[in-house]
mmCIF file of C-alpha atoms in Angstrom:
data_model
loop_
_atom_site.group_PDB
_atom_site.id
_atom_site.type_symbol
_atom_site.label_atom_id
_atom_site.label_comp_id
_atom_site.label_asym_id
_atom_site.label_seq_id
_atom_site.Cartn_x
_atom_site.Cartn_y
_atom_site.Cartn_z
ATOM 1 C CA UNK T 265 -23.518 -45.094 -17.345
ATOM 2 C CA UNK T 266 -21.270 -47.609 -16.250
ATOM 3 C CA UNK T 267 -21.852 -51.487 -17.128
ATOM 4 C CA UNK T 268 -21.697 -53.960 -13.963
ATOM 5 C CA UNK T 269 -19.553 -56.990 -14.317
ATOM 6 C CA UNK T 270 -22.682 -59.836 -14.496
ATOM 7 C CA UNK T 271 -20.547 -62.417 -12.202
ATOM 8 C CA UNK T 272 -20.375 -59.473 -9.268
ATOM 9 C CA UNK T 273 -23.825 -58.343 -8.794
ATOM 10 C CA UNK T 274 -24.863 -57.659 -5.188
ATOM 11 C CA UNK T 275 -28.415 -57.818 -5.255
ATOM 12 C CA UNK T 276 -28.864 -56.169 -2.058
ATOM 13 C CA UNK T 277 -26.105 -53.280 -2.651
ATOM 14 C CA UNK T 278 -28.423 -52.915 -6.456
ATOM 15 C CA UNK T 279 -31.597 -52.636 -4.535
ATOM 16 C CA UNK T 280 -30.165 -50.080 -1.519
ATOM 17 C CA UNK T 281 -29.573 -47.934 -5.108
ATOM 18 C CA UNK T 282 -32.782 -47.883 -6.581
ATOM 19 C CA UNK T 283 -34.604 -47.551 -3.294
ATOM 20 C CA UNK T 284 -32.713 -44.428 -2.731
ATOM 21 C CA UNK T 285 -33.422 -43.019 -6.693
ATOM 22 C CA UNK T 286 -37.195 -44.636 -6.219
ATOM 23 C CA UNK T 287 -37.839 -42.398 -2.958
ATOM 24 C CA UNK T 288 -35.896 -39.501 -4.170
ATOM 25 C CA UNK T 289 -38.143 -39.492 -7.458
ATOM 26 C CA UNK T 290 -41.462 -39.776 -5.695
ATOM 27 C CA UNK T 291 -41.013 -37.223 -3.307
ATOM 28 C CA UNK T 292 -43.855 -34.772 -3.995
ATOM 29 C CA UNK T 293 -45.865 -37.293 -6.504
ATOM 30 C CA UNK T 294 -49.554 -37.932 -5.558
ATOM 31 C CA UNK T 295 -51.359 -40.454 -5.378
ATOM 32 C CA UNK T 296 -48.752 -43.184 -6.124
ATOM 33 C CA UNK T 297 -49.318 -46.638 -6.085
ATOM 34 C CA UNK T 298 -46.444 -49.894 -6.833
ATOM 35 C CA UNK T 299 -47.450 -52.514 -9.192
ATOM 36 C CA UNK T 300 -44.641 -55.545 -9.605
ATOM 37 C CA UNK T 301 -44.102 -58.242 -12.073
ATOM 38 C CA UNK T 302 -44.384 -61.522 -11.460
ATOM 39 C CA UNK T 303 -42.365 -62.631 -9.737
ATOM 40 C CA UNK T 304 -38.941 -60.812 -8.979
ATOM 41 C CA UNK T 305 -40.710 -57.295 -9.933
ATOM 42 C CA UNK T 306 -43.130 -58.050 -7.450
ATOM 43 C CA UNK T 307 -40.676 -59.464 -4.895
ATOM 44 C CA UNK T 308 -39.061 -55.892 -5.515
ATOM 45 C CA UNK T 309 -42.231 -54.212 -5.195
ATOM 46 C CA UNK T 310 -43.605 -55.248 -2.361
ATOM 47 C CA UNK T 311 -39.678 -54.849 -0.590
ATOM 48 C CA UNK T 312 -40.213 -51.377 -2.217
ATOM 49 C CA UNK T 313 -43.942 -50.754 -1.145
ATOM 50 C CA UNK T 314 -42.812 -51.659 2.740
ATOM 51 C CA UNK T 315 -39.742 -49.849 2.653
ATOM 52 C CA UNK T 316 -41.833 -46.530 1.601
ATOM 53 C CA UNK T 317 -44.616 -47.341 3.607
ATOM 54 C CA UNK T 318 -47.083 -47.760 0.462
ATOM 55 C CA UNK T 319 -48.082 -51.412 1.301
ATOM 56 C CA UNK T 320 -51.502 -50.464 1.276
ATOM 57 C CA UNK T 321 -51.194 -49.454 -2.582
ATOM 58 C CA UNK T 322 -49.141 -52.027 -3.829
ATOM 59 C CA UNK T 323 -50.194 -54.412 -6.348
ATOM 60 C CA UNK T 324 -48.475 -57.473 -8.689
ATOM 61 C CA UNK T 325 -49.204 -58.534 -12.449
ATOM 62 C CA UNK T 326 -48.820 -61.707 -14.121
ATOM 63 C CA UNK T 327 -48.472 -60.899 -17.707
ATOM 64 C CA UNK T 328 -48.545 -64.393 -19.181
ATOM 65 C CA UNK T 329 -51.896 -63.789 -20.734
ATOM 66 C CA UNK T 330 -50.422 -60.475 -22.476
ATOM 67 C CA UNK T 331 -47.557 -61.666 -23.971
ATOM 68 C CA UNK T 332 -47.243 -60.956 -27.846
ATOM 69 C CA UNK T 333 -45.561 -64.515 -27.616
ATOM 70 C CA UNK T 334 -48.588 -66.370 -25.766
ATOM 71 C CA UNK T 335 -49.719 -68.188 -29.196
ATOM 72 C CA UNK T 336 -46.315 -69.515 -29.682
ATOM 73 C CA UNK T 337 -45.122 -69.938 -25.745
ATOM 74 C CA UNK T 338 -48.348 -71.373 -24.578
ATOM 75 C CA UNK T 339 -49.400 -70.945 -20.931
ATOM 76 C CA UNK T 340 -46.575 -70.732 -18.789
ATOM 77 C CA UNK T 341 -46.725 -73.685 -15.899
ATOM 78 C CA UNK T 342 -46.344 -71.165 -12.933
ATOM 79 C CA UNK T 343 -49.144 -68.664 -13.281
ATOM 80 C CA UNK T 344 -49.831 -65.919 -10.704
ATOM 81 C CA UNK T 345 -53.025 -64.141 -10.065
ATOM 82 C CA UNK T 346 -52.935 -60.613 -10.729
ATOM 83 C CA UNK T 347 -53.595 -58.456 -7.562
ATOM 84 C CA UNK T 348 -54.614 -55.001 -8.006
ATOM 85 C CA UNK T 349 -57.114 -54.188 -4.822
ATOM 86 C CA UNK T 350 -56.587 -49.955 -5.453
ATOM 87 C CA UNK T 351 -57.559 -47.562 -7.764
ATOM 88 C CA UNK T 352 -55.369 -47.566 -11.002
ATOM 89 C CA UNK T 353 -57.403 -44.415 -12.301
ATOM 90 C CA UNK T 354 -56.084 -41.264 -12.225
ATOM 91 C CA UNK T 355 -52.989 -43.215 -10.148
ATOM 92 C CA UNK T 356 -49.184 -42.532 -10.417
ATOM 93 C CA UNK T 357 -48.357 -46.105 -11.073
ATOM 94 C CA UNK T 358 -44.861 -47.131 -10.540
ATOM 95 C CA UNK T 359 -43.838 -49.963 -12.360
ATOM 96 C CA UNK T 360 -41.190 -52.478 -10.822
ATOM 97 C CA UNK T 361 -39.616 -55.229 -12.738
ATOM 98 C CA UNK T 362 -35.903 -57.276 -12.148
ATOM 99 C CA UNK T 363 -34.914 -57.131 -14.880
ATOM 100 C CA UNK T 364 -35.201 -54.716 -18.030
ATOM 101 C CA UNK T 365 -34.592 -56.641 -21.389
ATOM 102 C CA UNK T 366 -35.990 -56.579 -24.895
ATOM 103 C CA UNK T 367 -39.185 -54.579 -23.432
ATOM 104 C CA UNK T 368 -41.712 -56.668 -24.104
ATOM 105 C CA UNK T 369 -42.773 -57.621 -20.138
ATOM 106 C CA UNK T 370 -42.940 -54.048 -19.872
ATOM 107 C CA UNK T 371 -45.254 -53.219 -23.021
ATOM 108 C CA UNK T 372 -47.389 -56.554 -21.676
ATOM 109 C CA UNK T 373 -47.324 -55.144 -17.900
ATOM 110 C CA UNK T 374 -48.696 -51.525 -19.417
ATOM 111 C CA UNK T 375 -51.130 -53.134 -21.874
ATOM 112 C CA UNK T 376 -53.052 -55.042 -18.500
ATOM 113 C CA UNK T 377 -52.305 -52.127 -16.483
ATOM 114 C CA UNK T 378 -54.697 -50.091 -18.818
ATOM 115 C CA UNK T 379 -57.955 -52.862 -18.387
ATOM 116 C CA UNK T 380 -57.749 -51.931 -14.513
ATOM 117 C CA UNK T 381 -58.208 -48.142 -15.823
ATOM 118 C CA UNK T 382 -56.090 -45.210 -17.043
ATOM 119 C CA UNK T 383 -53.199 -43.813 -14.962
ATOM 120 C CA UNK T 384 -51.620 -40.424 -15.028
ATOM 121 C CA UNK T 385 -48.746 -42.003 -15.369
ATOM 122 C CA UNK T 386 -46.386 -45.065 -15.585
ATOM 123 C CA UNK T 387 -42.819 -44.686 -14.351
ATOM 124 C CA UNK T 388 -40.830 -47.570 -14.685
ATOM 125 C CA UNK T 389 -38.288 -49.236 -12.119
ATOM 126 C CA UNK T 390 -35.714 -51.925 -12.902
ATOM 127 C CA UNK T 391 -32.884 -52.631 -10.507
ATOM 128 C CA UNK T 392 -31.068 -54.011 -13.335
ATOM 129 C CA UNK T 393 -30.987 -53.331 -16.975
ATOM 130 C CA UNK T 394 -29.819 -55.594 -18.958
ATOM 131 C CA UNK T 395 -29.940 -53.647 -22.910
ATOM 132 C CA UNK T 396 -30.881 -55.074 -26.003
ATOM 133 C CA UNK T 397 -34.552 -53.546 -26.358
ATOM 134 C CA UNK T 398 -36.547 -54.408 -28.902
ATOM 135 C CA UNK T 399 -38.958 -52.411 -28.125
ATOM 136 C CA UNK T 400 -38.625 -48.347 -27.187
ATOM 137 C CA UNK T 401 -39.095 -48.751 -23.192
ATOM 138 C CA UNK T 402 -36.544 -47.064 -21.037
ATOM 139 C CA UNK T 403 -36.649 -47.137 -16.522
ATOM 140 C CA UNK T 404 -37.233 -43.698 -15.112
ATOM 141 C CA UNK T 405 -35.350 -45.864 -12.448
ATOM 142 C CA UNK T 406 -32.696 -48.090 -12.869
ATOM 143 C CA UNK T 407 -29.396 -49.348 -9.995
ATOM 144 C CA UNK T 408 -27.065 -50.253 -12.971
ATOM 145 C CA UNK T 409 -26.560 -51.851 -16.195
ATOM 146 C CA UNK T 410 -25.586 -55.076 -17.213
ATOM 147 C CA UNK T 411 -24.399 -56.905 -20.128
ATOM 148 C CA UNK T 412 -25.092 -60.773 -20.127
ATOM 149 C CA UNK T 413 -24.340 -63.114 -23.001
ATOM 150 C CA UNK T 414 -26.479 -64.158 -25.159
ATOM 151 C CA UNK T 415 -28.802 -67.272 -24.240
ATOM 152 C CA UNK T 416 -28.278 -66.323 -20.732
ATOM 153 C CA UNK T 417 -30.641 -64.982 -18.216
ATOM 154 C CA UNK T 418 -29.890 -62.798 -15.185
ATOM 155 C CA UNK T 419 -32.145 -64.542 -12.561
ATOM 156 C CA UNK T 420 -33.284 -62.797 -8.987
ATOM 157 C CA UNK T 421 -33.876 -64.879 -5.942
ATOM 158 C CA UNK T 422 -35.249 -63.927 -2.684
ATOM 159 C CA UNK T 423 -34.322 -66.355 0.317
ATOM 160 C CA UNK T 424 -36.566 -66.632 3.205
ATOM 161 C CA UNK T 425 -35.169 -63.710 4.931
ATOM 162 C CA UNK T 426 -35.965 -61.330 2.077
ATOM 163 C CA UNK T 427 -32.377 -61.192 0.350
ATOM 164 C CA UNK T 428 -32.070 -60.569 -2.626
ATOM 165 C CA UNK T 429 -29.198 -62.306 -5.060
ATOM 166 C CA UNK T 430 -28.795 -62.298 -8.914
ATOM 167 C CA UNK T 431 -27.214 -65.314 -10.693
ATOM 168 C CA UNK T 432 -26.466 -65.940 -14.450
ATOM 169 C CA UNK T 433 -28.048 -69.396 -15.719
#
């Protein structure tokens, strides 16, 4: 596993990778359905959904409301609806986030996954992972690894054609 230089990320070149490892993976998988985080996951997602002509099952989740650090965070200003119009039972859910970090989103994303029913599975997808978990979550799917300094964030955009960049802030 090879670690990505954090000021040469191309977002698109990142997310031709995990397409390819996404579609690869599913082949043969029923009944699978895309759920994205708010809001680069479910940029990704729905990029991802199209692209494997699932946009009929594709869904997004805010977790703001599942955070283990909602008491001390508060309500974040910019909160999404979840949108979950299929069947989560039984489902193959892939999971699609930005970026993978200390795990928490993920655990979060899981825990309000489970009170729209029980899957047969979560996989996870990241098109970038950034290390330092604090928590035991790892991406069935994953275009590289990064390591950004501390205090930093590794930020997607999406302009209004649908591109994709990552920038350090």
């Amino acid at each position: 596993m090879s670690t990505l230089n954090p000021n040469q990320l191309d977002a698109e070149a990142l997310y031709a990778t995990l397409l390819a490892d996404v579609k690869a993976g599913l082949a043969g998988v029923p009944d699978v359905a895309i759920v994205g985080i708010h809001s680069g996951g479910a940029w990704i997602a729905e990029r991802l959904a199209a692209d494997l002509g699932l946009s009929a099952r594709c869904g997004v989740l805010d977790v703001s409301f599942y955070r283990d650090d909602y008491a001390k965070k508060g309500l974040p200003a910019e909160v999404k609806p979840t949108n979950i119009t299929f069947d989560v039972a039984a489902a193959n859910i892939l999971l699609v986030d930005d970026v993978l970090y200390t795990g928490r989103t993920t655990r979060a994303a899981i825990n309000e996954l489970f009170d729209y029913g029980r899957p047969a599975r979560i996989m996870l997808a990241a098109l970038v992972d950034r290390g330092e978990r604090q928590l035991p979550v790892a991406a069935d799917f994953v275009a590289g690894h990064v390591a950004v300094p501390k205090g930093q964030a590794l930020v997607l955009q999406r302009a209004d054609d649908g591109k994709f960049t990552l920038t350090i802030e």
